[in-house]
PDB file of C-alpha atoms in Angstrom:
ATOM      1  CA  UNK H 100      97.313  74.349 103.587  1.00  0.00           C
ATOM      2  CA  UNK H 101      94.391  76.771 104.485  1.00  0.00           C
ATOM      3  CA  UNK H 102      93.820  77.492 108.123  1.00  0.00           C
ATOM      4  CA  UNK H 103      92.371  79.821 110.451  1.00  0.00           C
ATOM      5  CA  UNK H 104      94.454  81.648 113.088  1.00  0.00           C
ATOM      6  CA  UNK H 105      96.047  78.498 115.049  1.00  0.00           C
ATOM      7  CA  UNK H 106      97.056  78.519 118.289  1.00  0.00           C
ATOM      8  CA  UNK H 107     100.879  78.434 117.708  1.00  0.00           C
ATOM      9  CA  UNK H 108      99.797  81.605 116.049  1.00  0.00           C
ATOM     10  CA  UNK H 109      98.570  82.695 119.434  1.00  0.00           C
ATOM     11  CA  UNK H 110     101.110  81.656 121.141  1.00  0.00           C
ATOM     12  CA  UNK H 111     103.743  83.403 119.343  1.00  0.00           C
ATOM     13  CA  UNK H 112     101.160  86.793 119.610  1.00  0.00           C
ATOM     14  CA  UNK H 113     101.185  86.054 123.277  1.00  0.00           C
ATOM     15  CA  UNK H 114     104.928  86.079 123.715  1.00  0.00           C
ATOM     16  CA  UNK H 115     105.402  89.177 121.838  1.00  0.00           C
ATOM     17  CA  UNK H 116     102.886  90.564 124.237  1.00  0.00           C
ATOM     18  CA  UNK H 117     105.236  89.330 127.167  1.00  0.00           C
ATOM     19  CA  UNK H 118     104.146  86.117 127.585  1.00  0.00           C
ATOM     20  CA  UNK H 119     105.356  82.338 127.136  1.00  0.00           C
ATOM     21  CA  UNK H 120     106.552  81.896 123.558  1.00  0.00           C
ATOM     22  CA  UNK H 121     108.751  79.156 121.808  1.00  0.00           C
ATOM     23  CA  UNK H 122     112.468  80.341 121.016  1.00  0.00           C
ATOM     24  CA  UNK H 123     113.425  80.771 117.695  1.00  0.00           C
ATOM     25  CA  UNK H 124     116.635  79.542 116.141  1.00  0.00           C
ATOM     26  CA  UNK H 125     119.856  81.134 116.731  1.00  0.00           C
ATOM     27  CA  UNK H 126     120.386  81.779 112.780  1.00  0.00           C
ATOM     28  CA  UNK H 127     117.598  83.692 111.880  1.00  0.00           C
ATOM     29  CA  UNK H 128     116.494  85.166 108.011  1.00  0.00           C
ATOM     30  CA  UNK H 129     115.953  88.754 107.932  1.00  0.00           C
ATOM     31  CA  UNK H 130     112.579  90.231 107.280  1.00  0.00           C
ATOM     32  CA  UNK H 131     112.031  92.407 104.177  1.00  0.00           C
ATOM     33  CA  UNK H 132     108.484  94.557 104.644  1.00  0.00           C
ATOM     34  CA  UNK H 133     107.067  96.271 101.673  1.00  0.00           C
ATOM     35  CA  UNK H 134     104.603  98.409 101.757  1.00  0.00           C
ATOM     36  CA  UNK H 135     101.037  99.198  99.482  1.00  0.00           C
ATOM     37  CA  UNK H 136      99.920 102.157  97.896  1.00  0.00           C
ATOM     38  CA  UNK H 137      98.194 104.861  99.885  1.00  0.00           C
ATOM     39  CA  UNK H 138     101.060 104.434 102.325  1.00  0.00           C
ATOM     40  CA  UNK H 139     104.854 104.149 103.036  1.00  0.00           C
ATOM     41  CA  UNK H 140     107.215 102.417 104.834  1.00  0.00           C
ATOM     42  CA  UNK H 141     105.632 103.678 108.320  1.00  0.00           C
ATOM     43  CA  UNK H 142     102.827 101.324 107.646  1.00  0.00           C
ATOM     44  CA  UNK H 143     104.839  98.439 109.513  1.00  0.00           C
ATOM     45  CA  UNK H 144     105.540 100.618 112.521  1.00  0.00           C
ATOM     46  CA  UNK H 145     103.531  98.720 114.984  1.00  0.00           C
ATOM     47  CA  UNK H 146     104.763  94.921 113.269  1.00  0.00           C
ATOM     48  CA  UNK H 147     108.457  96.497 113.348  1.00  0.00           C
ATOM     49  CA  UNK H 148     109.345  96.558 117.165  1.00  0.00           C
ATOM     50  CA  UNK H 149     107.547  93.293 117.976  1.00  0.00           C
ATOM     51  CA  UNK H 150     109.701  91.545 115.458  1.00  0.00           C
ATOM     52  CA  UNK H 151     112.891  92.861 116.547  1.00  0.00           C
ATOM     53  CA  UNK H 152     111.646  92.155 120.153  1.00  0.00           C
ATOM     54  CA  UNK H 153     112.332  88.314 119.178  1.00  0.00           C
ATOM     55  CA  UNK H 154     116.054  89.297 117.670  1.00  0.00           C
ATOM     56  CA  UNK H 155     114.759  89.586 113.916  1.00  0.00           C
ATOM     57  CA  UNK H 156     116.395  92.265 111.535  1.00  0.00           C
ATOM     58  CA  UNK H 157     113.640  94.152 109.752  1.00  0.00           C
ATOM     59  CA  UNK H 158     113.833  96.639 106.726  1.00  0.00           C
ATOM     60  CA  UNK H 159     110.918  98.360 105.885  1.00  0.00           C
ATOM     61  CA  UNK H 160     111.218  99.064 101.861  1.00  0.00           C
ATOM     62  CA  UNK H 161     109.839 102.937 100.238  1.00  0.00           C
ATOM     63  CA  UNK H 162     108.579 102.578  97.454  1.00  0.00           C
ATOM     64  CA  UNK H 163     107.851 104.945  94.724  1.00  0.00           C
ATOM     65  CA  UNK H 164     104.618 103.719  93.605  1.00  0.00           C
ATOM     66  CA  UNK H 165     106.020 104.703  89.946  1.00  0.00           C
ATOM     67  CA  UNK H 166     106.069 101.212  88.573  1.00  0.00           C
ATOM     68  CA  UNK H 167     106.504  97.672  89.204  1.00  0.00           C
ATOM     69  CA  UNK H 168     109.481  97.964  88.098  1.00  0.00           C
ATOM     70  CA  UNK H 169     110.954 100.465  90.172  1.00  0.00           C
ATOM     71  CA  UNK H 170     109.136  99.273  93.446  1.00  0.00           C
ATOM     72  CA  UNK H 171     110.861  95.899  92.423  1.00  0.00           C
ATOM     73  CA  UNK H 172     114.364  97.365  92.246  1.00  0.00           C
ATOM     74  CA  UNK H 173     113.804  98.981  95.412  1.00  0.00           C
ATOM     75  CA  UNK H 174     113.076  95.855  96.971  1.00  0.00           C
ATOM     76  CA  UNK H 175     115.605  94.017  95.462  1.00  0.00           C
ATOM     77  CA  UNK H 176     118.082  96.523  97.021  1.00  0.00           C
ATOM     78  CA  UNK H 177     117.105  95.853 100.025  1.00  0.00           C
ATOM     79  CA  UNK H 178     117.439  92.031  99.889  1.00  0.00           C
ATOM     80  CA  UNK H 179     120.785  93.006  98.670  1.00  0.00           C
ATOM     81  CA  UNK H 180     121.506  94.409 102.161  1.00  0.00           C
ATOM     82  CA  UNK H 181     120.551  91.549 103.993  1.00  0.00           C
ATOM     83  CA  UNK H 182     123.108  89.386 105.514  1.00  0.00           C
ATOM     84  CA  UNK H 183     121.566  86.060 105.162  1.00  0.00           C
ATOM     85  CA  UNK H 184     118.010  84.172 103.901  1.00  0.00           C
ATOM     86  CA  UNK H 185     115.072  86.893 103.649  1.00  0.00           C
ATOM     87  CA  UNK H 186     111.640  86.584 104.590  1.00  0.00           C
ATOM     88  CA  UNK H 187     109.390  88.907 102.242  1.00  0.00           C
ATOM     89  CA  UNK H 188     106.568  90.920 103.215  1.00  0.00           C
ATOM     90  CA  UNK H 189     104.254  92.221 101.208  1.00  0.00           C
ATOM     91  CA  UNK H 190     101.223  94.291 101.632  1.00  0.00           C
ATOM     92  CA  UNK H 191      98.584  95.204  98.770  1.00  0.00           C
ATOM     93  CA  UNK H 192     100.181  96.247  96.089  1.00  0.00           C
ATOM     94  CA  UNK H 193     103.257  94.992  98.075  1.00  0.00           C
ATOM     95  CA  UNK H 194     101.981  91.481  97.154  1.00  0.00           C
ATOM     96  CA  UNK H 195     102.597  92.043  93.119  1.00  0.00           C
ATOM     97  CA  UNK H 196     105.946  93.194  94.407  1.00  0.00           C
ATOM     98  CA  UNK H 197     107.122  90.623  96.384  1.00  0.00           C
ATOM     99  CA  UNK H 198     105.765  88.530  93.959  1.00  0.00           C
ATOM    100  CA  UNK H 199     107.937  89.620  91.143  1.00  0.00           C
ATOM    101  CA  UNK H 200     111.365  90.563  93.455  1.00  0.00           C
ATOM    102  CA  UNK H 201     110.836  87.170  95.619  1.00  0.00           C
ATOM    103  CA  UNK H 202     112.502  85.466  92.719  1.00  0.00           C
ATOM    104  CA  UNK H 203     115.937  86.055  94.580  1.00  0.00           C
ATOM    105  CA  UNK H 204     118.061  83.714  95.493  1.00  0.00           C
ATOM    106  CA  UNK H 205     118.204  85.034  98.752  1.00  0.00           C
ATOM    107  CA  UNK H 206     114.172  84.880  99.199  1.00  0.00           C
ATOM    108  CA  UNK H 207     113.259  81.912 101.360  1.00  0.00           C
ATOM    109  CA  UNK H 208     109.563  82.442 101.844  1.00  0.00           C
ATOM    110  CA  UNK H 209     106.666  84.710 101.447  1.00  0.00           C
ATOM    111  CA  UNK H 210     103.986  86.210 103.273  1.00  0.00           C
ATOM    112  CA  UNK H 211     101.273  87.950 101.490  1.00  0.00           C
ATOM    113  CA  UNK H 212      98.856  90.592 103.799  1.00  0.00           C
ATOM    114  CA  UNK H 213      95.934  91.614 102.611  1.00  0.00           C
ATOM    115  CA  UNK H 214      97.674  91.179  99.268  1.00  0.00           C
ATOM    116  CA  UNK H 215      97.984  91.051  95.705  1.00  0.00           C
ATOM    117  CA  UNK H 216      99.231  87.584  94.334  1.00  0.00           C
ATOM    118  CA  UNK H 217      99.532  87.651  90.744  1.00  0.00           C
ATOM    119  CA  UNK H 218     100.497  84.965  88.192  1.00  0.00           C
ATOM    120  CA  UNK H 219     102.841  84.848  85.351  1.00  0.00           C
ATOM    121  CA  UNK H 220     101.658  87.553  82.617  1.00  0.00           C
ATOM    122  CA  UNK H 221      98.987  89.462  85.225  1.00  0.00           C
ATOM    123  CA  UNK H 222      98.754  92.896  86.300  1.00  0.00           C
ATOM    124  CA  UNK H 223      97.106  93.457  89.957  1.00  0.00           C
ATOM    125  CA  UNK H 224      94.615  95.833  88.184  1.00  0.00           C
ATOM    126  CA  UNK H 225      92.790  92.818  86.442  1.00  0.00           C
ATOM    127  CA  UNK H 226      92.841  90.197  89.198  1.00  0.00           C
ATOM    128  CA  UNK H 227      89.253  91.931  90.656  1.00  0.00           C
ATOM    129  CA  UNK H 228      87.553  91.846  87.129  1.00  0.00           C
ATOM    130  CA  UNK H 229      85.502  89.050  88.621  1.00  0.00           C
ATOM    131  CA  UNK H 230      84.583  90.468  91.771  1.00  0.00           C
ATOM    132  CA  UNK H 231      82.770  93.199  92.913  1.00  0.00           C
ATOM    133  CA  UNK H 232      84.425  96.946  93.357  1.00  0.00           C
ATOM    134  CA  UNK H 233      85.179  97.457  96.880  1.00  0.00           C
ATOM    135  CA  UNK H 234      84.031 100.792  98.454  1.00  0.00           C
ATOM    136  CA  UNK H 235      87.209 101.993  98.474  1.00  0.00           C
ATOM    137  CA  UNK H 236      88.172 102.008  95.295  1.00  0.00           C
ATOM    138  CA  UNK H 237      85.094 103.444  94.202  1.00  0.00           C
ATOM    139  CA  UNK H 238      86.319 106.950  95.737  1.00  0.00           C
ATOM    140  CA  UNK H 239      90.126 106.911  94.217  1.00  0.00           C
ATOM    141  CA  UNK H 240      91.051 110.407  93.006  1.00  0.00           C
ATOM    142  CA  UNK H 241      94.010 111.175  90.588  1.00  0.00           C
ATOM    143  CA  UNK H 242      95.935 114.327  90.095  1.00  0.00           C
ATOM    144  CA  UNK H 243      96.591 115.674  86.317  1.00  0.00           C
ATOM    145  CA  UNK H 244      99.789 113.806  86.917  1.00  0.00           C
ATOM    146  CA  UNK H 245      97.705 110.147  87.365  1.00  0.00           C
ATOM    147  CA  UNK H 246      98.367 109.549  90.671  1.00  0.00           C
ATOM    148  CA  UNK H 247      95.790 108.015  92.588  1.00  0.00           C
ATOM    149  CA  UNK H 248      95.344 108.992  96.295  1.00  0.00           C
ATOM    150  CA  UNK H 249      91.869 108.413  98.709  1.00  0.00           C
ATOM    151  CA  UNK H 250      90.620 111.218 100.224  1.00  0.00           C
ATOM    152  CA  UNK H 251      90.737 110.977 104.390  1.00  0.00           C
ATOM    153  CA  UNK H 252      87.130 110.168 104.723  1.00  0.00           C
ATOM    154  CA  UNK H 253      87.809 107.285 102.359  1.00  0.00           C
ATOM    155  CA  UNK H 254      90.844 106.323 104.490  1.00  0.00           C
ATOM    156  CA  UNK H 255      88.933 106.257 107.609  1.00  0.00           C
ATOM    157  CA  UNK H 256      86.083 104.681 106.053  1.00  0.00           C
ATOM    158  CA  UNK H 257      87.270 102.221 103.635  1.00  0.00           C
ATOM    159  CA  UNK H 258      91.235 101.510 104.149  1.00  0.00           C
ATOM    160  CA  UNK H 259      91.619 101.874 107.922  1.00  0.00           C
ATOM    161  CA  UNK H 260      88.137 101.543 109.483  1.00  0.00           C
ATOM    162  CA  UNK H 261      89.260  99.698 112.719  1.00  0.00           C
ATOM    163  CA  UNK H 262      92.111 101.995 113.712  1.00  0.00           C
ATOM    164  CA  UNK H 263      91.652 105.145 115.606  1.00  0.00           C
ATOM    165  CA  UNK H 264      90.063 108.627 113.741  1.00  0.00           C
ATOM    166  CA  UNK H 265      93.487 110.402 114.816  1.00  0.00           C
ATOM    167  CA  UNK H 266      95.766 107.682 113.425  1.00  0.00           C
ATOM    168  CA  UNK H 267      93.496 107.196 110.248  1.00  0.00           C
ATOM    169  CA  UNK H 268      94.018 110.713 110.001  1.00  0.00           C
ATOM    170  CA  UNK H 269      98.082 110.709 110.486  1.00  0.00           C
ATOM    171  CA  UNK H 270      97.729 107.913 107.645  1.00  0.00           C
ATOM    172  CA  UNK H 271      95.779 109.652 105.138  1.00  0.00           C
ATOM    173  CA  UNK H 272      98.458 112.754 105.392  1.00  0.00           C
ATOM    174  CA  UNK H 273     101.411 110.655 105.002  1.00  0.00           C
ATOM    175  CA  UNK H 274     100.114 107.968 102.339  1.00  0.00           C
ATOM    176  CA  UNK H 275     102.252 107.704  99.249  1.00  0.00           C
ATOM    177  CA  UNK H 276      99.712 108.192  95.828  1.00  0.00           C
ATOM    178  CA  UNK H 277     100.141 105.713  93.166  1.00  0.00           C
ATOM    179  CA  UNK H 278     100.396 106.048  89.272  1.00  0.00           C
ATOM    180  CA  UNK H 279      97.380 104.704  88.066  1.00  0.00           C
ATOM    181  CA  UNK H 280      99.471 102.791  85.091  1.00  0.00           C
ATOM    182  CA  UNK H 281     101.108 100.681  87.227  1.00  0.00           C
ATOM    183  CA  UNK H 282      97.594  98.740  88.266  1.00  0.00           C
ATOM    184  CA  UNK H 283      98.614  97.786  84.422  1.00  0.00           C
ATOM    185  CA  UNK H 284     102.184  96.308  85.193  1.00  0.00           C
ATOM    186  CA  UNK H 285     102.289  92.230  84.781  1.00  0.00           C
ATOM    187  CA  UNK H 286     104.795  90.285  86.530  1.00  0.00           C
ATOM    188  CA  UNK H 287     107.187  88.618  84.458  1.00  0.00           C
ATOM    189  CA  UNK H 288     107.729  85.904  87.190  1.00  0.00           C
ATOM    190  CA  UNK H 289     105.940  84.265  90.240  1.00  0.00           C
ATOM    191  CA  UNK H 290     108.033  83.888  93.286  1.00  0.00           C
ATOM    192  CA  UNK H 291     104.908  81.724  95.336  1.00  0.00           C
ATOM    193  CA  UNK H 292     105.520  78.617  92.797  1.00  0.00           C
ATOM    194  CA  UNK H 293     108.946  78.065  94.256  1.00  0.00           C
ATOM    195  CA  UNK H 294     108.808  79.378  97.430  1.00  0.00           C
ATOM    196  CA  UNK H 295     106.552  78.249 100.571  1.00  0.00           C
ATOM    197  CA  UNK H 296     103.663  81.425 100.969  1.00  0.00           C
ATOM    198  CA  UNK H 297     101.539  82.575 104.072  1.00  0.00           C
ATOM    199  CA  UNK H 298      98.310  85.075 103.235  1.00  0.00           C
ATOM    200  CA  UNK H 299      96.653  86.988 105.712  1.00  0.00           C
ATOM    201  CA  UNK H 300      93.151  87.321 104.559  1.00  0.00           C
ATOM    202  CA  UNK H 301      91.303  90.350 105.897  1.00  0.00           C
ATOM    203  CA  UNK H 302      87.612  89.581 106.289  1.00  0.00           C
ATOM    204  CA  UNK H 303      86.152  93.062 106.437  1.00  0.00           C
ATOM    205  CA  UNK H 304      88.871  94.407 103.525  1.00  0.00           C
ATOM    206  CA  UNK H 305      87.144  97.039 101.793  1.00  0.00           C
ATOM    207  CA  UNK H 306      89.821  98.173  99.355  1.00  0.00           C
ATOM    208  CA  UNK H 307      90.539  94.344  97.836  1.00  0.00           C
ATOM    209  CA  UNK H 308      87.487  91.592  98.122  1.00  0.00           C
ATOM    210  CA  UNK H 309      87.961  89.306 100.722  1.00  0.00           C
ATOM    211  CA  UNK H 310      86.927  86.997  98.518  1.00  0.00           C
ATOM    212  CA  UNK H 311      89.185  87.647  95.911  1.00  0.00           C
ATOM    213  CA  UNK H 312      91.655  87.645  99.037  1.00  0.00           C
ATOM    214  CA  UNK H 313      90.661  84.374  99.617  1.00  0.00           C
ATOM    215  CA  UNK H 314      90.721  82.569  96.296  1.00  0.00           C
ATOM    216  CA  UNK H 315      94.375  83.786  95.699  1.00  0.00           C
ATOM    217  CA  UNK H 316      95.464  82.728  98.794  1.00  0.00           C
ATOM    218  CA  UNK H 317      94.525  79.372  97.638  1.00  0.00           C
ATOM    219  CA  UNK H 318      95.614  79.482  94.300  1.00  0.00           C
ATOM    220  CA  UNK H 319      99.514  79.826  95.449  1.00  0.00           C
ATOM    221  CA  UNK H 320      98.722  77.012  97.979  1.00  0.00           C
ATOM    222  CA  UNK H 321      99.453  79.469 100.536  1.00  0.00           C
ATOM    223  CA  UNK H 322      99.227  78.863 104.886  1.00  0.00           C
ATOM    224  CA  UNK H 323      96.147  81.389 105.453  1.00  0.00           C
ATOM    225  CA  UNK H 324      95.110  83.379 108.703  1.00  0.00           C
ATOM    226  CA  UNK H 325      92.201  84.948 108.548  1.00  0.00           C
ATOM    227  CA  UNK H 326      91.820  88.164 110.564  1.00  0.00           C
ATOM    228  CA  UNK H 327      88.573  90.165 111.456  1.00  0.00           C
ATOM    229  CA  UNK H 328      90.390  93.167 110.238  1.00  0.00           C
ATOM    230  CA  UNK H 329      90.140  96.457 107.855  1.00  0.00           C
ATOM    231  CA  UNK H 330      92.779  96.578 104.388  1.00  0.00           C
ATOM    232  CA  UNK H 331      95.469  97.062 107.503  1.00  0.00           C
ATOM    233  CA  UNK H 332      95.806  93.729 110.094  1.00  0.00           C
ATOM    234  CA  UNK H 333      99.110  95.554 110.531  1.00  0.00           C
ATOM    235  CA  UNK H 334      97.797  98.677 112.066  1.00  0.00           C
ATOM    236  CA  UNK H 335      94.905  96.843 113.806  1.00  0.00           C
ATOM    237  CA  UNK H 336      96.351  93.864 114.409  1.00  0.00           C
ATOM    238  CA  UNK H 337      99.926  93.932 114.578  1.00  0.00           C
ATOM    239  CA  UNK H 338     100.656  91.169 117.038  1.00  0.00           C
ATOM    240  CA  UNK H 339      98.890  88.690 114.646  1.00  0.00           C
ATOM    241  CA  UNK H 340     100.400  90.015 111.866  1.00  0.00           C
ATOM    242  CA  UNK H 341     104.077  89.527 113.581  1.00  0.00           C
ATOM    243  CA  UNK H 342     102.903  86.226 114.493  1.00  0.00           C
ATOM    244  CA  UNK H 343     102.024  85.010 111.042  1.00  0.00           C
ATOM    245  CA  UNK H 344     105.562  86.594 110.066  1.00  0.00           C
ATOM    246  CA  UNK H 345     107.336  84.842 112.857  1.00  0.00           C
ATOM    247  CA  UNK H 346     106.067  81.140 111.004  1.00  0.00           C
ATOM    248  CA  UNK H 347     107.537  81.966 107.805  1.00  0.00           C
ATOM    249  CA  UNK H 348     111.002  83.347 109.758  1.00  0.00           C
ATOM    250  CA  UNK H 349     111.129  79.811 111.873  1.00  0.00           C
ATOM    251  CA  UNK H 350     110.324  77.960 108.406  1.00  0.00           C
ATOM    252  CA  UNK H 351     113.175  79.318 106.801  1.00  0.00           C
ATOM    253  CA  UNK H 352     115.751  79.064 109.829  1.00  0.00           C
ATOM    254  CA  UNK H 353     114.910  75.886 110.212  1.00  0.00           C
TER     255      UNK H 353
END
């Protein structure tokens, strides 16, 4: 089911905001965020209160940014932790993660932002071999270690255009630098083919094509909102974001 930002969408934004909103159930999954690289777990600051506003628990996941591998056991720790069903969150890179650690029983649905969603056997690296390289990209440096970080003009230019030069700033000090290698990782499994998805597609992305955004949104048959946002709806946009989160937690406690 592809569709634009729809008005329960809205209306869930709105009552985060303070306004009208419909109640959500009494047993409610906890929310599992992980985070991209070029960031950390402060990425979800903004989405974090406005969930817990409506009485969800939230973790926000740190990842290494070694490996799959290890960003996957750190997720899967904290699904341990949870109490109940889990929504996951992914973000960027996030998205290969969830997509691989979503396989948990506990796991009751998906949402992808901005995101990568691999199949069976692919590596997030390769999934843009058919699409143009986004500006961002483009200016990726790596240490003698292979660690790729962007440089703050790339951050304020090509990751977080639409936020504010001091917070794109803030964002480019604390990003977390990822090993190059693991843009080679392949998932092993493919939590979306089991489990209901929402994608949040970010129309002026300049780190991932929207359009690749777009076609693997479809692919996993995904519920899509499509935001007028930079590579971060969740800094920019985080009532929208919540919103889209809130569906998937009402899915699940349903």
């Amino acid at each position: 089911m592809n569709t634009r930002l729809t008005l329960s969408s809205l209306a869930l934004a709105a009552g985060l905001l303070g306004g009208a909103a419909p109640a959500l159930a009494a047993e409610l999954p906890s929310v599992v965020l992980v985070h991209g690289a070029f960031a950390d777990g402060s990425d979800w600051a903004k989405v974090i209160p406005l969930l817990q506003a409506r009485g969800v628990h939230v973790t926000s996941v740190q990842n290494g940014l070694e490996s799959l591998a290890g960003d996957v056991a750190a997720t899967q720790r904290a699904i341990a932790l949870q109490k109940g069903k889990v929504v996951l969150v992914g973000h960027s890179w996030g998205g290969q993660v969830i997509t691989e650690a979503g396989v948990n029983d506990k796991v009751g649905a998906l949402v992808y932002v901005a995101a990568f969603a691999p199949g069976v056997g692919e590596a997030a690296g390769e999934l843009g071999k058919d699409y143009p390289t986004p500006p961002g990209i483009a200016k990726l440096v790596a240490d003698a270690q292979g660690f790729l970080s962007l440089p703050p003009q790339a951050m304020a230019e090509d990751f977080a255009q639409d936020v504010p030069a001091a917070q794109a700033a803030v964002m480019a000090v604390t990003q977390g630098a990822i090993q190059a290698k693991a843009f080679g990782d392949r998932t092993t499994v493919a939590a979306w083919q089991t489990r209901p998805s929402w994608y949040i597609v970010s129309a002026n992305d300049r780190m991932i094509d929207p359009n690749l955004e777009r076609a693997m949104a479809k692919k996993i048959g995904a519920t899509v909102t499509t935001l007028p946002t930079s590579h971060v709806p969740q800094q920019s946009r985080p009532a929208e974001v919540a919103a889209v989160i809130l569906q998937a937690v009402q899915a699940v406690a349903r």
